Amino acid sequence: MTHQHRPWGYSNSSDGNLPDWQLHEETLAVRAGLARSGFGETGEAMYLTSGYTYDSAEQAVHSFTDEVDHFVYSRFANPTVSMFEQRLAAIEGAEYCVATGSGMSAMFSSIACMVEAGDRIVAAASMFSSCYVVLSEILPKWGIKVEFVKGNDKKDWEKALSEKTKVVFIETPSNPMLEIVDLKMVSDLAHNAGATVIVDNVMASPILQKPLQHGADVVMYSATKHIDGQGRVLGGAILGGFDYIQNYLNPFIRHTGPTLSAFNAWVLVKSLETLSMRVNRMNESAQAVAEFLSQIPKVKSVNYPGLKTHNGFEVAQKQMSGGGTTLSFEIAGGPTELFKVMDALKVIDISNNLGDSKSLITHPASTTHRRLDLATRESMGITDSLARLSVGLEHSSDLIKDLQQALR
Ligand SMILES: *Cc1c(COP(=O)(O)O)cnc(C)c1O
């Protein structure tokens, strides 16, 4: 191998293969992290191995004390997983990346590694329901205080962050309401309160939003969504700087083991090569679909950060390079009418995933967000008449035609 191995997690500055000028995102997506074996293969190799051997007993000792560059066990690091980590770190512009087996293990580990009983977390209330369960049920059981604020209300943030806080957790845009949180505004307040800002950047993907550039400290992904984006594997990732990764995250991950498999990493490292092309195309189509839906009388409301009517439009313009690939909308006539429309679709599939090459529609109230009690769901705006549509890679005019015929 011609590049430096980092025992846990990769630094994007350690790749000796790349030229020294600032490469574009598209180039990094194909080239960064590439670690060829002695065979000179063009495709990234899949190292399906749990362990590694040593030339001598002494080399094993030194490998465990990290004095030599040597993989020791795939719960800690694996060459294929490391290629994925290094490539994603390069695209994100993060110092380090640690991959995990799912988005939820990334979300949980990113917070759990930092907090202890008595600590306080402040979070934007509008979020993916499993993240809400972690914050409202699991962590409080262990003596951690969690306070939820309205993500787009500056006064609410100011009040919550006037007290010492350990972690601020933000999902922007949020799933499924596409609410926008001002990353710079909240990060400034959070840092004054002594908090580490962790952003769930799943809905935007690293192509449309780079939270570290707007003041956040840590970014997490479900790689299951846009990063795979082809409905095949689960995965997750956490990105941040040296202090967070080395002093908090790695000791936690190393011993609790939410490891990404080498097979899934191999699928994901290849997916990164086409991520920007896929996300940019899906983003353009989502904008067209959102504009179409907002002209239909039967559609009561459309939530899409790329529409001027969206209350987060200006903040989205500032921190995102597009409105995203996902939108949600409410149908006049309630859930019965909405189910009829969903059932009449001929191209768009009914499915609860998102960020996929196939356009997928779901009814959050009865599926992805059913775990929330009614009051919480309603406070997030997730009504029975709301559908979430993840726009895929089909031609946008076919998607619009499909919606048109189903709405008739
Ligand atoms: C899907 C999702 C997750 C969880 O990811 P998994 O890979 O399903 O574990 C977390 N946050 C958001 C915003 C998501 O959409």
Coordinates of N, CA and C in Angstrom, one line a residue, residues 331-343 363 384-385:
I331 N -52.5 16.7 1.0 CA -53.6 16.5 0.1 C -54.9 17.0 0.7
A332 N -55.7 17.8 0.0 CA -57.0 18.1 0.5 C -57.8 16.8 0.4
G333 N -58.6 16.6 1.4 CA -59.5 15.4 1.4 C -59.0 14.3 2.3
G334 N -57.8 14.6 3.0 CA -57.4 13.7 4.1 C -56.7 12.4 3.6
P335 N -56.5 11.5 4.6 CA -55.7 10.3 4.3 C -56.3 9.3 3.3
T336 N -57.7 9.3 3.3 CA -58.3 8.4 2.3 C -58.0 8.8 0.9
E337 N -58.1 10.1 0.7 CA -57.8 10.6 -0.7 C -56.3 10.4 -1.0
L338 N -55.5 10.7 0.0 CA -54.0 10.5 -0.2 C -53.7 9.1 -0.6
F339 N -54.2 8.1 0.2 CA -54.0 6.7 -0.1 C -54.4 6.3 -1.6
K340 N -55.5 6.9 -2.0 CA -56.0 6.7 -3.4 C -55.0 7.2 -4.4
V341 N -54.4 8.4 -4.1 CA -53.4 9.0 -5.0 C -52.2 8.1 -5.0
M342 N -51.7 7.7 -3.9 CA -50.5 6.8 -3.8 C -50.7 5.5 -4.5
D343 N -51.9 4.9 -4.3 CA -52.2 3.6 -5.0 C -52.3 3.7 -6.5
H363 N -46.2 7.6 3.5 CA -47.1 8.2 4.4 C -46.5 8.2 5.8
D384 N -52.1 13.4 9.1 CA -52.5 12.2 8.3 C -52.6 12.4 6.8
S385 N -52.6 13.7 6.4 CA -52.8 14.0 5.0 C -51.4 14.3 4.3

